[in-house]
XYZ file of C-alpha atoms in Angstrom:
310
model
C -28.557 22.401 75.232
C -25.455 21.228 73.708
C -23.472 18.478 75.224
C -20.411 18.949 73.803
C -20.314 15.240 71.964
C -20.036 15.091 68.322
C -22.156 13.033 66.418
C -20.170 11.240 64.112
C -20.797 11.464 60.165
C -23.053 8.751 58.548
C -20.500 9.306 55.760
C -17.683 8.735 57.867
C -17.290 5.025 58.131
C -17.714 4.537 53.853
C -15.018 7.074 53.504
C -12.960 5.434 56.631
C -13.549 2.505 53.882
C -12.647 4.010 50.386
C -9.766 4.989 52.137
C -8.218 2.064 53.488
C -9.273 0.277 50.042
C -6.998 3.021 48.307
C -4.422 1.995 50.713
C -4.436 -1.612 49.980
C -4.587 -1.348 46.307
C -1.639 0.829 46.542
C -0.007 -1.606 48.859
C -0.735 -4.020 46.696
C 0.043 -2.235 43.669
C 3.506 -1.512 45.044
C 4.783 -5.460 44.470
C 4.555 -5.954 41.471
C 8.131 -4.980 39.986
C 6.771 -3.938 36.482
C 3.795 -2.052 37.108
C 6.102 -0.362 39.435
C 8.570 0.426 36.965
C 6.682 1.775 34.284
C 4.794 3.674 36.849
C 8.443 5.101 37.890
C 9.199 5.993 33.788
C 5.177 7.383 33.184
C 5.941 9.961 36.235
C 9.347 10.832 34.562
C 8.457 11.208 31.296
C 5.102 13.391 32.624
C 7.511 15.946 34.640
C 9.984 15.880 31.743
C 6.963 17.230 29.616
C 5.718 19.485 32.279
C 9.686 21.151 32.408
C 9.549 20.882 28.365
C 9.379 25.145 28.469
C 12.215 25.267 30.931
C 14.684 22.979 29.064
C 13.797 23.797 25.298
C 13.465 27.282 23.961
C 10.796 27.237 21.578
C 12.549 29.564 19.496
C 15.118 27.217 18.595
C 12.390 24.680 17.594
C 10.825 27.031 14.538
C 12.843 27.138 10.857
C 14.069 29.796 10.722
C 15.757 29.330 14.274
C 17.381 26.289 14.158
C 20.519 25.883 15.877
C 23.044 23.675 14.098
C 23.182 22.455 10.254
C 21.151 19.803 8.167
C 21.767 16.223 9.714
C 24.489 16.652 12.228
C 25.011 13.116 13.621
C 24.786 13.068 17.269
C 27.694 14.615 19.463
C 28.434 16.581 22.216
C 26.599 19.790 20.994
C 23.616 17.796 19.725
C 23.217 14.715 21.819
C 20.660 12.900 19.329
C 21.600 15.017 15.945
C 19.327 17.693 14.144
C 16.828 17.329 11.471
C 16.778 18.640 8.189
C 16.823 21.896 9.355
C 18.854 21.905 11.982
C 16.721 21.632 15.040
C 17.864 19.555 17.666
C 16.406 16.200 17.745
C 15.983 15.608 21.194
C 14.977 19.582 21.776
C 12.483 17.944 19.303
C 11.604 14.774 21.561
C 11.170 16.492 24.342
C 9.012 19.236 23.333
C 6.594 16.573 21.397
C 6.112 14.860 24.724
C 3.935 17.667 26.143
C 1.698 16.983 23.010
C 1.627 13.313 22.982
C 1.038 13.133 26.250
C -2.008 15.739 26.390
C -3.498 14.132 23.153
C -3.570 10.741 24.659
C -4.949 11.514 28.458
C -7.610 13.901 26.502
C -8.437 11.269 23.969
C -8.805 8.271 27.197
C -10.775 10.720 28.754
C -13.232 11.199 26.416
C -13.619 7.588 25.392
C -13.552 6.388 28.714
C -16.735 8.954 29.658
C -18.492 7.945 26.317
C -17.962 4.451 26.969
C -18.589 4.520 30.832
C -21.901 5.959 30.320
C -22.990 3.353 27.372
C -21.642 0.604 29.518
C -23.621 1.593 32.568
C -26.900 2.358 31.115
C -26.986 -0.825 29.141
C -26.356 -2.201 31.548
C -28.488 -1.296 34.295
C -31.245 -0.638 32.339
C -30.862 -4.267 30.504
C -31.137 -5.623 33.736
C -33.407 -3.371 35.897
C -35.189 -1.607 33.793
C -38.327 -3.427 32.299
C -39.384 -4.362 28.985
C -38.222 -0.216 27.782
C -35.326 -0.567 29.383
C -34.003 -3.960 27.408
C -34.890 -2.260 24.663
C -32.825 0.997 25.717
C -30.138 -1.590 26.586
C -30.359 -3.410 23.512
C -30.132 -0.005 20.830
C -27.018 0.885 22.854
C -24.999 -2.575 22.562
C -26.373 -2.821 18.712
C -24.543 1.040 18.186
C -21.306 -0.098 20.416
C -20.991 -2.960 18.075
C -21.277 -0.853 14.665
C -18.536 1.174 15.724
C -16.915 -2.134 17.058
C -16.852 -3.583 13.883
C -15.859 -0.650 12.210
C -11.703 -0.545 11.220
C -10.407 2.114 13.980
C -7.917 3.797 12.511
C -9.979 4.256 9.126
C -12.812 5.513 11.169
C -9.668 7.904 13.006
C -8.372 8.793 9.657
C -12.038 9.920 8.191
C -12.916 11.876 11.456
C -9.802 13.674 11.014
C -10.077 14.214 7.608
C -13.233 15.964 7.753
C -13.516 18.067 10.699
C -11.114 21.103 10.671
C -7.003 20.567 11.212
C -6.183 20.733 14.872
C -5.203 19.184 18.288
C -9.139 18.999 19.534
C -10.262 17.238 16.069
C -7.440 14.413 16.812
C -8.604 13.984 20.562
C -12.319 13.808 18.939
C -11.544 11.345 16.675
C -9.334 8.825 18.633
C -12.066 8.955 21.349
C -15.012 8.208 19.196
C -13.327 5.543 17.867
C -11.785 3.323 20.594
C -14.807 3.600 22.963
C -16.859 0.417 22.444
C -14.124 -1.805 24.246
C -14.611 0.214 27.309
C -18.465 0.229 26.800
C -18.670 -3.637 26.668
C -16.497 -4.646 29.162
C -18.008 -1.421 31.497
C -21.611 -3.280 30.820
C -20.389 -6.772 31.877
C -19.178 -5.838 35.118
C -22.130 -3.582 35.632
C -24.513 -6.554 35.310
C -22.051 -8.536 37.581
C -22.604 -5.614 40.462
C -26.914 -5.007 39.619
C -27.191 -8.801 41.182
C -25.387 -8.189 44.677
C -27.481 -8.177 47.355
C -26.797 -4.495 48.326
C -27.813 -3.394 44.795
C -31.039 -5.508 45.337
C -31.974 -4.132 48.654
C -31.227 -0.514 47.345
C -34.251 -0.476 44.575
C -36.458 -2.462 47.063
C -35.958 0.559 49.714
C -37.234 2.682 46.978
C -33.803 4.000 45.246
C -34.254 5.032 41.632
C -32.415 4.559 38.268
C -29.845 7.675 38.967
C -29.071 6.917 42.650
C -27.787 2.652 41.699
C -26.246 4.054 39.430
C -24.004 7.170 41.206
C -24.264 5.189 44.433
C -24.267 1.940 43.711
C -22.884 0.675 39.957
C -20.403 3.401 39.607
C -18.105 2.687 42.475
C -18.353 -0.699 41.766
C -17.263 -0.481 38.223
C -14.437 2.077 39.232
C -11.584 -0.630 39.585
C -12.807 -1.821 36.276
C -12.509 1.492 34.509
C -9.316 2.356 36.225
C -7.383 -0.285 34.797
C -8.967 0.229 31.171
C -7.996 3.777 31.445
C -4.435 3.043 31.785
C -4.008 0.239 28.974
C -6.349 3.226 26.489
C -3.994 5.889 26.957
C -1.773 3.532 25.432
C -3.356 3.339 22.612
C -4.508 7.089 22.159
C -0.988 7.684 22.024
C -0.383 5.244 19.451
C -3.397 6.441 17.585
C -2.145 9.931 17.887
C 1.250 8.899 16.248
C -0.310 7.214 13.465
C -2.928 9.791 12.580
C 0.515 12.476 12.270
C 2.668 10.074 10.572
C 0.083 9.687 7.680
C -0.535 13.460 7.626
C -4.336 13.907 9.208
C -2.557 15.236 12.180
C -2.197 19.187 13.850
C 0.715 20.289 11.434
C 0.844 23.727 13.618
C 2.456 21.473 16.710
C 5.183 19.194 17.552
C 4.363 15.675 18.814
C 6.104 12.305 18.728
C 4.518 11.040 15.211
C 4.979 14.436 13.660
C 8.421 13.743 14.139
C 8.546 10.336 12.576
C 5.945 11.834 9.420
C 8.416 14.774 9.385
C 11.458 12.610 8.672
C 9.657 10.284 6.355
C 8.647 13.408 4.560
C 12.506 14.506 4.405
C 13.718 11.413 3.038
C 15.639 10.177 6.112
C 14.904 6.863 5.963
C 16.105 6.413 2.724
C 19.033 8.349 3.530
C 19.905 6.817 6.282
C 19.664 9.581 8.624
C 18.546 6.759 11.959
C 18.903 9.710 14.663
C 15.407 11.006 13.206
C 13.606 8.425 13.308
C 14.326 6.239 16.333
C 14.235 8.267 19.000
C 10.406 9.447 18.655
C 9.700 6.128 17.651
C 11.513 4.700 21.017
C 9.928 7.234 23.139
C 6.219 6.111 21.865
C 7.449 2.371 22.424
C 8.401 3.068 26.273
C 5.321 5.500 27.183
C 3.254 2.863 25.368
C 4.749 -0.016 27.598
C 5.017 1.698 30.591
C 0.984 2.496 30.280
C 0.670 -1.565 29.264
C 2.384 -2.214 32.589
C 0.558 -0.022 35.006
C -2.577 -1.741 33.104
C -1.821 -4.953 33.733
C -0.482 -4.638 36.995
C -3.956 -3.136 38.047
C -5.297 -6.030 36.347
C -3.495 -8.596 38.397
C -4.092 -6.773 41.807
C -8.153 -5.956 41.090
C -8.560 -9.838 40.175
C -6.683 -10.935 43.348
C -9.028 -8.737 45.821
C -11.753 -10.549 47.304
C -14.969 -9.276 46.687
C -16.083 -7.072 49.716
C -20.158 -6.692 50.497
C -21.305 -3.156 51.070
């Protein structure tokens, strides 16, 4: 016979505690002045790419289409000049965002995966899992340290090279080549959490390799991985601007360094033509720092937090 009284979750109280650990690390998240302001520009510049189709009309972006005349200096009709063709430079800007900005989320995303994954099995397995395990461990930190010692961007530039022209061949080959950071510094902190006590008592109670590691290793890593993910989007778009301005890029789209290898290409530095070049090349500067400073500011605040036992 029921009496009415729920019995409460045993999942309740750890979510009652993820949840007022979100709240503190936004708390504390919210004083520090820069992370705070380049969180403030990363929103602004994500919803100006989201309202790119609303603002630009991608006919006026093709050729053929192209609104004004060769090189008009900025005014009132073209607020940052046109290009060789005509286009609008900022129609230009602003459209390129939206590809930038994909390119360098999908890129993070797939190297911080990749190099979550190494980093956790190393290290877990270096650490927990016998004499086979070490050696797992081992073969994994001797691969993350070929491609650590291998030039990134020349690594980038063969990837792209090879595999066919396109957006998903750049976001392949920025994210196999600026894993390894995330893989080392995922494995440190790993072996940092397999020696708490709660990690201990969870393989003595019986718990296997994959349950530490959902359970146990990957939430305590999370902080870790959250504040790596923000500084390697920073990069991936950097990455992504250098891979277009030397021409290995997706010539079918418009992003921020197909802009820049678009008015190298057209002779505008040597022409003098500043209006298109500086304004892609600003707008990679500022999403760039405003990643740096949402990465560091999660730095400061994870490093501050007292460790909590589970």
């Amino acid at each position: 016979m029921s009496t009415g009284t729920a019995v409460p979750s045993r999942r309740s109280p750890a979510r009652r505690r993820r949840r007022e650990a979100l709240l503190r690390l936004a708390r504390d998240y919210a004083r520090h002045r820069a992370g705070m302001a380049g969180l403030a520009a990363l929103l602004g510049t994500v919803v100006l790419a989201l309202a790119a189709p609303l603002l630009v009309e991608p006919g006026e972006l093709t050729v053929t289409g192209a609104p004004g005349s060769p090189y008009e200096p900025p005014g009132r009709a073209f607020p940052l000049g046109t290009d060789n063709f005509g286009r609008s430079v900022l129609d230009l800007v602003v459209w390129g965002s939206r590809v930038s900005l994909a390119v360098g989320f999908l890129a993070t995303a797939v190297s911080v995966v990749l190099g979550t994954l190494v980093g956790v099995a190393a290290g877990h397995f270096g650490a927990s899992g016998g004499r086979g395990g070490r050696v797992l461990s081992a073969a994994l930190m001797r691969v993350t340290d070929w491609f650590l010692v291998l030039p990134t961007l020349v690594l980038a530039v063969a990837l792209a090279a090879v595999l066919p022209r396109g957006t998903a061949t750049v976001v392949l080959a920025i994210g196999l080549t600026v894993w390894p950071a995330t893989a080392r510094l995922v494995r440190a902190q790993t072996l940092a959490v397999e020696s708490r006590p709660y990690v201990e008592r969870a393989r003595a109670l019986g718990g296997g390799h994959l349950h530490v590691m959902l359970h146990h290793v990957l939430p305590g890593v999370a902080p870790v991985v959250l504040a790596q993910t923000t500084l390697l989007v920073a990069t991936s778009i950097i990455a992504e601007s250098t891979l277009a301005f030397l021409g290995v890029g997706d010539p079918t789209t418009v992003s921020w360094g197909g802009i820049l290898e678009a008015a190298r290409t057209a002779g505008a530095i040597s022409s003098g033509i500043w209006w298109y070049m500086i304004p892609p090349g600003l707008a990679i500067a500022a999403v760039a720092l405003s990643f740096t400073l949402c990465g560091r500011a999660l730095e400061a605040v994870l490093e501050a937090r007292p460790r909590e036992p589970r």
